[in-house]
mmCIF file of C-alpha atoms in Angstrom:
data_model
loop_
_atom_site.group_PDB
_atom_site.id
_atom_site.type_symbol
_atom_site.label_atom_id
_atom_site.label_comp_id
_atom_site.label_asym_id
_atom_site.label_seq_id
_atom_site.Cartn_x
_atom_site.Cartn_y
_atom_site.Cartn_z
ATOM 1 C CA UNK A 1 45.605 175.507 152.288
ATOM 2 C CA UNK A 2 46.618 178.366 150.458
ATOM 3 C CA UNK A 3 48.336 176.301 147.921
ATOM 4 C CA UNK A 4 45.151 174.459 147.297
ATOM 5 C CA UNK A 5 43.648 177.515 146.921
ATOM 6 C CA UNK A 6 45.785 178.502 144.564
ATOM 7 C CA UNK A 7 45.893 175.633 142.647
ATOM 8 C CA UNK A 8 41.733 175.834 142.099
ATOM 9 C CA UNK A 9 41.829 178.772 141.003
ATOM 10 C CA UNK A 10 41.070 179.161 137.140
ATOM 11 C CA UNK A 11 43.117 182.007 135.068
ATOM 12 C CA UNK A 12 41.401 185.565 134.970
ATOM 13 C CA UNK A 13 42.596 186.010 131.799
ATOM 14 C CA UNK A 14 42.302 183.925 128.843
ATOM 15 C CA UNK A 15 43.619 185.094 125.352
ATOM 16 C CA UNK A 16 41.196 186.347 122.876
ATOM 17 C CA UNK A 17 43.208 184.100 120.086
ATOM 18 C CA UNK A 18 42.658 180.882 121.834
ATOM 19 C CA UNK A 19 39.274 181.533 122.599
ATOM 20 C CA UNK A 20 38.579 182.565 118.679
ATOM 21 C CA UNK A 21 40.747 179.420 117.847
ATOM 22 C CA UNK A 22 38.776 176.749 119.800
ATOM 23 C CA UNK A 23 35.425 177.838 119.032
ATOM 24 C CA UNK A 24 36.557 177.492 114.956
ATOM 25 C CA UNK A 25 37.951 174.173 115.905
ATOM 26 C CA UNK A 26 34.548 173.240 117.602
ATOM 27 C CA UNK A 27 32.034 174.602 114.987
ATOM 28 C CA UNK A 28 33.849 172.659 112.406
ATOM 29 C CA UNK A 29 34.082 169.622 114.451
ATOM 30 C CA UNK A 30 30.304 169.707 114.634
ATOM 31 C CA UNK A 31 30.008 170.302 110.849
ATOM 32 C CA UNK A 32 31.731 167.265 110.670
ATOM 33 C CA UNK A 33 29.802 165.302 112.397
ATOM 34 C CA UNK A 34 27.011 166.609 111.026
ATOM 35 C CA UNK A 35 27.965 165.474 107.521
ATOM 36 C CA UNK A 36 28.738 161.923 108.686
ATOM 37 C CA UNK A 37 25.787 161.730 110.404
ATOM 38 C CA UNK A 38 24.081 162.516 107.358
ATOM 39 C CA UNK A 39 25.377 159.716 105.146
ATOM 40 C CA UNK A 40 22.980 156.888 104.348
ATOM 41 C CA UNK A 41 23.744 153.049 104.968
ATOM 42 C CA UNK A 42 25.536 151.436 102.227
ATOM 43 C CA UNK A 43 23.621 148.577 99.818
ATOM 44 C CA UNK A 44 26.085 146.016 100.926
ATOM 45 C CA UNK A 45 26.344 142.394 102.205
ATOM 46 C CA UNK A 46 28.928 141.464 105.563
ATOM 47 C CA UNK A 47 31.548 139.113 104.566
ATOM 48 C CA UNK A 48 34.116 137.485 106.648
ATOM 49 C CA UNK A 49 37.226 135.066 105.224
ATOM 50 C CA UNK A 50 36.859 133.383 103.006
ATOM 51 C CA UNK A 51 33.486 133.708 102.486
ATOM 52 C CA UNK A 52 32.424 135.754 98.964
ATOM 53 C CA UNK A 53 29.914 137.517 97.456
ATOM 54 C CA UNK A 54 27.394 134.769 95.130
ATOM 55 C CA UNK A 55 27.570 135.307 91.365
ATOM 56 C CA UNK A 56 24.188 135.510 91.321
ATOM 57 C CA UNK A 57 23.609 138.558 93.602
ATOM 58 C CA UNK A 58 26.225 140.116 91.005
ATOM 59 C CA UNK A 59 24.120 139.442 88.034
ATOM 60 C CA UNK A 60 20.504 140.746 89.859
ATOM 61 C CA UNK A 61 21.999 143.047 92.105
ATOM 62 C CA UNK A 62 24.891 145.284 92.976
ATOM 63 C CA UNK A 63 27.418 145.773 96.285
ATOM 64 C CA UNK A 64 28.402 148.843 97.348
ATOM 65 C CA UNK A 65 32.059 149.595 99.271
ATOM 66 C CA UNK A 66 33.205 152.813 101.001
ATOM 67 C CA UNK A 67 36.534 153.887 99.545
ATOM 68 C CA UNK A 68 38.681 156.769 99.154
ATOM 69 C CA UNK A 69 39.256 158.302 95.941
ATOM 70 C CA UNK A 70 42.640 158.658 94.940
ATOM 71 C CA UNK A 71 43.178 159.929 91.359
ATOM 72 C CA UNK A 72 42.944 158.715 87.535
ATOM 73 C CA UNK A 73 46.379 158.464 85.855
ATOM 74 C CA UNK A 74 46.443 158.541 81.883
ATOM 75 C CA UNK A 75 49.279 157.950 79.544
ATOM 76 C CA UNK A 76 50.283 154.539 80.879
ATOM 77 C CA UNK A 77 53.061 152.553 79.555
ATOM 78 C CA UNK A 78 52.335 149.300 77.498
ATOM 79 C CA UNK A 79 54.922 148.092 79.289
ATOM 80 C CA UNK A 80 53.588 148.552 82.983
ATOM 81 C CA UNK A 81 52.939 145.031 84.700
ATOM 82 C CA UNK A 82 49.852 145.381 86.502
ATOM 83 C CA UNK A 83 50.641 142.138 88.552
ATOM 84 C CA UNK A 84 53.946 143.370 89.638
ATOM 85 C CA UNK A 85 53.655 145.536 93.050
ATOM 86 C CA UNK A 86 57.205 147.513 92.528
ATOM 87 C CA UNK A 87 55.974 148.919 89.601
ATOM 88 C CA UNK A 88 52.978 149.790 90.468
ATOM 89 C CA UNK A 89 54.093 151.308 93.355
ATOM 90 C CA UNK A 90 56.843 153.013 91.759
ATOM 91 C CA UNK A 91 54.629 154.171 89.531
ATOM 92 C CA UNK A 92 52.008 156.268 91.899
ATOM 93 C CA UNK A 93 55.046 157.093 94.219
ATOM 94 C CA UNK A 94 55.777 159.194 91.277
ATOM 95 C CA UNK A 95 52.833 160.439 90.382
ATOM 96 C CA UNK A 96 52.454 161.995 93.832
ATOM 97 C CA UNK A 97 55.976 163.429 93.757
ATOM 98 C CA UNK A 98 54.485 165.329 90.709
ATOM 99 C CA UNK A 99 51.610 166.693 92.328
ATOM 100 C CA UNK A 100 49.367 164.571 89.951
ATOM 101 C CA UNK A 101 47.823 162.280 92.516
ATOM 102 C CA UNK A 102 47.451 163.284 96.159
ATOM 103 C CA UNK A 103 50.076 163.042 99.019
ATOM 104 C CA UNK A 104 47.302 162.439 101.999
ATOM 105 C CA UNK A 105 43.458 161.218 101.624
ATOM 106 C CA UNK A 106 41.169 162.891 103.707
ATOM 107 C CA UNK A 107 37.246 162.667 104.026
ATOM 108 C CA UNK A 108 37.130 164.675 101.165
ATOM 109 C CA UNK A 109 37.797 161.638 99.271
ATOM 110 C CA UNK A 110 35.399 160.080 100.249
ATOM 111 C CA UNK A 111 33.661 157.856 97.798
ATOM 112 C CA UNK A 112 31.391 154.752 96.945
ATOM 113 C CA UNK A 113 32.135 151.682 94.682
ATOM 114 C CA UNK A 114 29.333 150.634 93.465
ATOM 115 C CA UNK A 115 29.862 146.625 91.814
ATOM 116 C CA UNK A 116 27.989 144.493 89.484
ATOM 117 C CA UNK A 117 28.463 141.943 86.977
ATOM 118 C CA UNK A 118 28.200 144.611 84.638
ATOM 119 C CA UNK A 119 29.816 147.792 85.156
ATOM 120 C CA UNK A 120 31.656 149.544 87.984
ATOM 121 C CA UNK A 121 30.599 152.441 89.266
ATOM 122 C CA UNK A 122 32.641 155.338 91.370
ATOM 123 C CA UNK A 123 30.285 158.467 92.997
ATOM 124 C CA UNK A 124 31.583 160.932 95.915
ATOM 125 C CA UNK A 125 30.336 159.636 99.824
ATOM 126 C CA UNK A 126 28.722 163.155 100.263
ATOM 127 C CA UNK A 127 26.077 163.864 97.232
ATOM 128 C CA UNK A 128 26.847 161.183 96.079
ATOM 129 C CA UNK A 129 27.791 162.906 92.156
ATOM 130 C CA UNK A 130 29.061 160.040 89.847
ATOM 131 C CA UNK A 131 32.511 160.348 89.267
ATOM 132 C CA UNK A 132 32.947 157.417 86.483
ATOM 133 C CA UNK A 133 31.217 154.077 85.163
ATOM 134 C CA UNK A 134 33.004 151.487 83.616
ATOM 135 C CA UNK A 135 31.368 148.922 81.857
ATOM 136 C CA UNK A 136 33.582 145.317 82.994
ATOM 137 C CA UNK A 137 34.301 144.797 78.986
ATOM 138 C CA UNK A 138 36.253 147.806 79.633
ATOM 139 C CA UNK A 139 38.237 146.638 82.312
ATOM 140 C CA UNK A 140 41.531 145.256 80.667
ATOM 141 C CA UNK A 141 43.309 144.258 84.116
ATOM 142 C CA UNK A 142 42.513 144.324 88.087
ATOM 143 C CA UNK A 143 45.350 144.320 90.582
ATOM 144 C CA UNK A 144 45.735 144.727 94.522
ATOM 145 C CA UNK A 145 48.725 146.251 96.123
ATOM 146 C CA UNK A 146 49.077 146.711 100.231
ATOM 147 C CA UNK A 147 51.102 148.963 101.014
ATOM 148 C CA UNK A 148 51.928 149.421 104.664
ATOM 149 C CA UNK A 149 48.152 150.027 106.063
ATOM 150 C CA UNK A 150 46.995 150.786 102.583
ATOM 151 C CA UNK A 151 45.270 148.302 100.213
ATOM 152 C CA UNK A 152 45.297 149.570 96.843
ATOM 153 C CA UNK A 153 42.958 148.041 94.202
ATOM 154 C CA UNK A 154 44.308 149.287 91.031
ATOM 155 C CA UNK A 155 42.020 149.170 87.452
ATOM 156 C CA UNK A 156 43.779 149.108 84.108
ATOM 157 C CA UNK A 157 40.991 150.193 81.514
ATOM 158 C CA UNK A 158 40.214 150.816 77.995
ATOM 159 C CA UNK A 159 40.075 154.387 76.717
ATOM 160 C CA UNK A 160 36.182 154.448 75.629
ATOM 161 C CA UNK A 161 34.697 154.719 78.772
ATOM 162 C CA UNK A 162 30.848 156.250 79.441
ATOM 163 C CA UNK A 163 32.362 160.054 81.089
ATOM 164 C CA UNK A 164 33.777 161.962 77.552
ATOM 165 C CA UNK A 165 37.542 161.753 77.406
ATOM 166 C CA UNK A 166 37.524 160.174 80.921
ATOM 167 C CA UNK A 167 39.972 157.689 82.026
ATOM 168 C CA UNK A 168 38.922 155.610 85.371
ATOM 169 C CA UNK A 169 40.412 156.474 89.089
ATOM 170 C CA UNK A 170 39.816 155.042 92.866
ATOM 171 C CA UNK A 171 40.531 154.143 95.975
ATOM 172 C CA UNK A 172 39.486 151.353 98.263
ATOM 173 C CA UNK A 173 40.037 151.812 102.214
ATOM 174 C CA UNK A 174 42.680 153.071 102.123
ATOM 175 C CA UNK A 175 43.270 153.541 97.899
ATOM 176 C CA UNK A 176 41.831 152.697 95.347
ATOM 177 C CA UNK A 177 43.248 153.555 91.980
ATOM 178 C CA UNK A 178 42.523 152.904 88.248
ATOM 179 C CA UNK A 179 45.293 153.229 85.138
ATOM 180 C CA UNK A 180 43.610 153.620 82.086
ATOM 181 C CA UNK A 181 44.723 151.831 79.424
ATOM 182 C CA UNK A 182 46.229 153.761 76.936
ATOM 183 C CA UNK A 183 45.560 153.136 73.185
ATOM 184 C CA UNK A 184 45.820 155.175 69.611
ATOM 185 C CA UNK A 185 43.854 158.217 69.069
ATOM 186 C CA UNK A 186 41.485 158.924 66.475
ATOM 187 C CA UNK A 187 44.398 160.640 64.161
ATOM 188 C CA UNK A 188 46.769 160.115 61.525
ATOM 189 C CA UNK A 189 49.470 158.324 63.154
ATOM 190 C CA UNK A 190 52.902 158.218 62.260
ATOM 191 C CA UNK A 191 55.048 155.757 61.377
ATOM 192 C CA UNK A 192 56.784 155.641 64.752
ATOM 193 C CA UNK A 193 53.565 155.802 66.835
ATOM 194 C CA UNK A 194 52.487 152.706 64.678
ATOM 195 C CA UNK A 195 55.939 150.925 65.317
ATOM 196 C CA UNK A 196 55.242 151.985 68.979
ATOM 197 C CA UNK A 197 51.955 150.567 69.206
ATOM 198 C CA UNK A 198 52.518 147.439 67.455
ATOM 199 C CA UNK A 199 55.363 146.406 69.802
ATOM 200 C CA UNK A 200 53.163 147.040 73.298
ATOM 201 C CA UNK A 201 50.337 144.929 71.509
ATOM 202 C CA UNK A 202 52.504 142.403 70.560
ATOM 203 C CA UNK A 203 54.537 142.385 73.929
ATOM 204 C CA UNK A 204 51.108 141.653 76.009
ATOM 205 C CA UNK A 205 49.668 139.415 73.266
ATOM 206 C CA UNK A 206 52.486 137.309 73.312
ATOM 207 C CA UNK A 207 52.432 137.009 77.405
ATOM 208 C CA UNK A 208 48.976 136.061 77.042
ATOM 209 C CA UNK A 209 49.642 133.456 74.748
ATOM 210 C CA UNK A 210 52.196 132.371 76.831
ATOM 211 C CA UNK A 211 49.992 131.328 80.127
ATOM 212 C CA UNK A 212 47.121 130.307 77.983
ATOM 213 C CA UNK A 213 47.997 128.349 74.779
ATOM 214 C CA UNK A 214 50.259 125.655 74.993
ATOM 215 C CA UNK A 215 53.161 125.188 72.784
ATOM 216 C CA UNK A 216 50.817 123.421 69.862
ATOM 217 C CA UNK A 217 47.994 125.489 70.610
ATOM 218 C CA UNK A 218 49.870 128.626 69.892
ATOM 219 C CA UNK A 219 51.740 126.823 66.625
ATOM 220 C CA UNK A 220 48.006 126.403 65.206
ATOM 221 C CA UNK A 221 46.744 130.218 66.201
ATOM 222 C CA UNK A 222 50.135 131.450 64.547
ATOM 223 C CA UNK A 223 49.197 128.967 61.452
ATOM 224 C CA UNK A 224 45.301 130.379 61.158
ATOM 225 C CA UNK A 225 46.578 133.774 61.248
ATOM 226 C CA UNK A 226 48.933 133.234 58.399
ATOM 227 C CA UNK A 227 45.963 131.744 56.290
ATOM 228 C CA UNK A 228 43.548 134.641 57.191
ATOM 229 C CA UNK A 229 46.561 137.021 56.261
ATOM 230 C CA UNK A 230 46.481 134.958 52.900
ATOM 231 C CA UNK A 231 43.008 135.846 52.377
ATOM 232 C CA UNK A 232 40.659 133.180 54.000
ATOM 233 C CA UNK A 233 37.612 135.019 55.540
ATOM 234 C CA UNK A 234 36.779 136.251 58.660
ATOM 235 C CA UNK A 235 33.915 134.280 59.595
ATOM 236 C CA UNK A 236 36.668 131.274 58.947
ATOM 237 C CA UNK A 237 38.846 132.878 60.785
ATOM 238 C CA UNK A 238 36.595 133.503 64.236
ATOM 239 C CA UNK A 239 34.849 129.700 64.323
ATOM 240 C CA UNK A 240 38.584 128.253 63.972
ATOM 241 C CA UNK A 241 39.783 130.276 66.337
ATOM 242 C CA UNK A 242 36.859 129.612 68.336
ATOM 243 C CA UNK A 243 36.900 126.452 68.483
ATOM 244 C CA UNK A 244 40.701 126.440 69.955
ATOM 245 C CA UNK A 245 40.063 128.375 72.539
ATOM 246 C CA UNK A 246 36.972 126.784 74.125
ATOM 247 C CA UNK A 247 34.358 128.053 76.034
ATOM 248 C CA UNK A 248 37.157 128.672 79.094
ATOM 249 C CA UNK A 249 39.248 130.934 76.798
ATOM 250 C CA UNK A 250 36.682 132.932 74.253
ATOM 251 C CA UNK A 251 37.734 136.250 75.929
ATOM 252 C CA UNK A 252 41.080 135.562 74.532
ATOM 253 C CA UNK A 253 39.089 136.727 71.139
ATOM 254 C CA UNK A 254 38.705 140.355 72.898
ATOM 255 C CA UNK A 255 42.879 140.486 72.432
ATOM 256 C CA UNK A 256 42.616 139.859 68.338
ATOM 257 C CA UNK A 257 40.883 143.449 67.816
ATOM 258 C CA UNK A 258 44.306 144.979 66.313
ATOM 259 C CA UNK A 259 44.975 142.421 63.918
ATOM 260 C CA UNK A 260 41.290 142.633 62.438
ATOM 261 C CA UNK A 261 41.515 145.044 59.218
ATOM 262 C CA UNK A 262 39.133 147.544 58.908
ATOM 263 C CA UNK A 263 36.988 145.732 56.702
ATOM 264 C CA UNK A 264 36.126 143.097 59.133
ATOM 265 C CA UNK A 265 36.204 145.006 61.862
ATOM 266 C CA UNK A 266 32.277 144.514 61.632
ATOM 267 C CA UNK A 267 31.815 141.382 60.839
ATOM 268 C CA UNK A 268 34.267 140.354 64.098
ATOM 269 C CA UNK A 269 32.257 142.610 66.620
ATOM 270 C CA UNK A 270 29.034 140.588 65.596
ATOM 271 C CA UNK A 271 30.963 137.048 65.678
ATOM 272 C CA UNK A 272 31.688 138.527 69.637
ATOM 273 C CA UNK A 273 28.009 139.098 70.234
ATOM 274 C CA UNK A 274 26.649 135.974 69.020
ATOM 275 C CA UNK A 275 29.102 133.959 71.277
ATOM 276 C CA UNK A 276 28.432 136.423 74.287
ATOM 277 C CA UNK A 277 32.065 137.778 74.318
ATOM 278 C CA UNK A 278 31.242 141.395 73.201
ATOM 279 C CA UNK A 279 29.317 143.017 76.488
ATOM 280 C CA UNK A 280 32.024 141.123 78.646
ATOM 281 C CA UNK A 281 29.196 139.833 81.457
ATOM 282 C CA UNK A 282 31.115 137.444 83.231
ATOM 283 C CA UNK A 283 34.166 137.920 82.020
ATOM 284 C CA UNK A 284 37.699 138.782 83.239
ATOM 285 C CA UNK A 285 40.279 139.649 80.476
ATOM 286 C CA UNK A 286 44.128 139.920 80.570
ATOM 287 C CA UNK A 287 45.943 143.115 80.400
ATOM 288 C CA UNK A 288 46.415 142.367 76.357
ATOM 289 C CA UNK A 289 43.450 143.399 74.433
ATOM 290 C CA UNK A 290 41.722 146.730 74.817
ATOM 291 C CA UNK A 291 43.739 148.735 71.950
ATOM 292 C CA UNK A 292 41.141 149.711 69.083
ATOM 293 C CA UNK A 293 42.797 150.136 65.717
ATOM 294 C CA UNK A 294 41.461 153.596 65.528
ATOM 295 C CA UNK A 295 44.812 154.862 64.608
ATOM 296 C CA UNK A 296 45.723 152.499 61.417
ATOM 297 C CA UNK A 297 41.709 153.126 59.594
ATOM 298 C CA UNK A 298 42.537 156.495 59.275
ATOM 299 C CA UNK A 299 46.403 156.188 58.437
ATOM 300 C CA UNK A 300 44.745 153.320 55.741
ATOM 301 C CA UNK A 301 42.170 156.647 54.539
ATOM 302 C CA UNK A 302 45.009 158.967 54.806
ATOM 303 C CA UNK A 303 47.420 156.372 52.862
ATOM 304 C CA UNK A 304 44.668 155.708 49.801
ATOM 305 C CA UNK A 305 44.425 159.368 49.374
ATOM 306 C CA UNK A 306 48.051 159.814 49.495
ATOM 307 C CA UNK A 307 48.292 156.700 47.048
ATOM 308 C CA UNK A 308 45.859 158.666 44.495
ATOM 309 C CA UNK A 309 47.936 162.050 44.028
ATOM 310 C CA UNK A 310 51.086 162.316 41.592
ATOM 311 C CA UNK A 311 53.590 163.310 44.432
ATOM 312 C CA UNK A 312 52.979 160.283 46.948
ATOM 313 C CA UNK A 313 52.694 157.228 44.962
ATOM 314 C CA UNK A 314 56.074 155.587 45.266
ATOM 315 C CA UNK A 315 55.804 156.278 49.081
ATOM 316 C CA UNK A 316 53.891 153.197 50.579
ATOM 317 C CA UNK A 317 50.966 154.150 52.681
ATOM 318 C CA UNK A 318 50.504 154.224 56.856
ATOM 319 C CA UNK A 319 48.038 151.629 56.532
ATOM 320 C CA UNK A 320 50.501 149.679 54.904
ATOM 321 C CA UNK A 321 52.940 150.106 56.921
ATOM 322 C CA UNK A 322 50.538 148.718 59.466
ATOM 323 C CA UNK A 323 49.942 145.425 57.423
ATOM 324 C CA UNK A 324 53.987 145.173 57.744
ATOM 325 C CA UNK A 325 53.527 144.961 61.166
ATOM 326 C CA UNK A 326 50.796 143.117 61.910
ATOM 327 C CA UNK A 327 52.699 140.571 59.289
ATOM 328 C CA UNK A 328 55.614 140.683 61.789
ATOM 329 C CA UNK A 329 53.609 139.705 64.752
ATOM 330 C CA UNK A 330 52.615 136.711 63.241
ATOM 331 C CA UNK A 331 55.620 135.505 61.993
ATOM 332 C CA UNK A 332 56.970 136.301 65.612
ATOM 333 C CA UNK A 333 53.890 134.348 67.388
ATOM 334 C CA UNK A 334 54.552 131.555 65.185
ATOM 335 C CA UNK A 335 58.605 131.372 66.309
ATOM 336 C CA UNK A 336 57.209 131.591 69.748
ATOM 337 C CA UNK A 337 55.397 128.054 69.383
ATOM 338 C CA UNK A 338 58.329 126.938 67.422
ATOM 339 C CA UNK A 339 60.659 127.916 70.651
ATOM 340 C CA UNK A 340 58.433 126.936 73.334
ATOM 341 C CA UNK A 341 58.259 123.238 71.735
ATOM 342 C CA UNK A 342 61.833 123.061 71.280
ATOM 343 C CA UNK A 343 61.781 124.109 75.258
ATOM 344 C CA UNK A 344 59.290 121.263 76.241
ATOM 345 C CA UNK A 345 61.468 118.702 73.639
#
């Protein structure tokens, strides 16, 4: 009996520490819950396999998702594969081991995807502040990695997105992640960040071509880029081109922004609107196109100027430098049809 006794007995002392300790664990516990409880239902629709969301609701409505927010990464290799997992992986493993994307998600990453046909939007869970929009035109190339328990959903994007100097991040469930794409800046470039760009653009132009075009299909692109090189117009130039891809491949046009010079540049962007290319409704482009030529209209400024004064005319110009290029990417596509019909011979 006395053991019992014993045993029911509660402690006459209890340490001031603990007692400090658990009442901070429960007051923030409540916090907590207070927070969540605070959250508003999500503008969403229930799907189960393999049911999807309707095109329609897309283009009159929106879906929302709750994600975490992982981190925006910027600088990204031409090279990167966004449809190979051990490089993407690889990739944010070491951008965590550098402290530039974090190690653990909490519910401070909280966040909401918003999607439409039209942009995608990212805003945090609690507030709900807008951390990006990306229009989809922007959106160069969309990948999903699991990883264990985690299911990233990784966004390659162009570099003229809606928040200033910006570059897009996320995380779905688990992560959600975006790699902006990157592309020239608005400065003289030199002649090594031109030789640098030109090989990424024509490294992912050519992949492109290669699941797209056929062998002859690609021998005829190669053959109307020579002649608009030689000096047939743009217009020309667009409605052949347009007619070879079909209405199945017109965002392939999106990819041909670095070989347009300057001077067209204008005329191309309208050709794009008429044919409902340009605000990318609809739309799902490659990982090729999204590099503006920013970079070679002011080395083609910079290079007139230089061409005018007494010190710098027997150095050619950046610009052309670019043309030399740009001339070397065609000749290249055109001995890729060449080799890929010798293949299917």
């Amino acid at each position: 009996m006395e053991e019992e006794g014993k045993k029911g007995k509660k402690p006459g002392i209890v340490s001031p520490f603990k007692r400090v300790f658990l009442k901070g664990e429960k007051s923030r516990d409540k916090k907590a819950q207070e927070k969540v409880a605070e959250r508003r239902p999500l503008h969403t629709v229930v799907l189960s396999l393999p049911e999807r969301v309707e095109p329609d609701r897309l283009l009159s409505d929106y879906i929302e998702k709750e994600v975490k927010y992982l981190g925006q990464l910027t600088s990204i290799p031409g090279y990167l594969n966004p449809s190979s997992r051990t490089e993407i992986l690889h990739f944010i493993d070491n951008a965590k081991r550098a402290h530039q994307l974090p190690g653990h998600l909490t519910q401070e990453h909280d966040a909401v995807i918003s999607l439409s046909a039209y942009n995608v939007k990212l805003a945090w869970r609690d507030g709900e502040d807008t951390i990006l929009r990306v229009p989809i035109h922007d959106i160069a190339a969309v990948s999903y990695v699991r990883d264990d328990a985690s299911h990233l959903v990784v966004l390659k994007t162009d570099d003229s997105s809606t928040k200033v100097d910006m570059k897009e991040p996320y995380e779905t469930d688990a992560s959600t992640f975006s790699f902006p794409e990157c592309g020239p800046h608005t400065k003289t470039a030199s002649e090594s960040e031109l030789s640098a760009t030109a090989a990424e653009l024509l490294q992912d132009y050519m992949l492109t071509l290669r699941t797209k075009l056929s062998s002859q299909e690609i021998q005829q692109f190669a053959a109307l880029l020579h002649e608009y090189r030689d000096g047939a117009s743009v217009h020309e130039f667009c409605i052949n081109l347009r007619r070879l891809y079909g209405d199945g491949r017109k965002f392939l046009l999106l990819g041909l922004r670095p070989f347009i010079p300057e001077k067209d540049s204008q005329h191309f962007e309208n050709f794009l609107e008429t044919i409902g290319v340009k605000d990318g409704r609809g739309i799902i482009t490659d990982s090729f196109g999204r590099c503006r030529r920013a970079a070679s209209s002011t080395s083609t400024s910079n290079g007139n100027r230089a061409a005018g004064s007494s010190d710098d005319q027997s150095a050619p110009s950046e610009g052309d430098e670019w043309d030399r290029m740009i001339s070397d990417i065609s000749n290249d596509i055109e001995a890729l049809g060449c080799s890929m019909d010798q293949d299917s011979g």
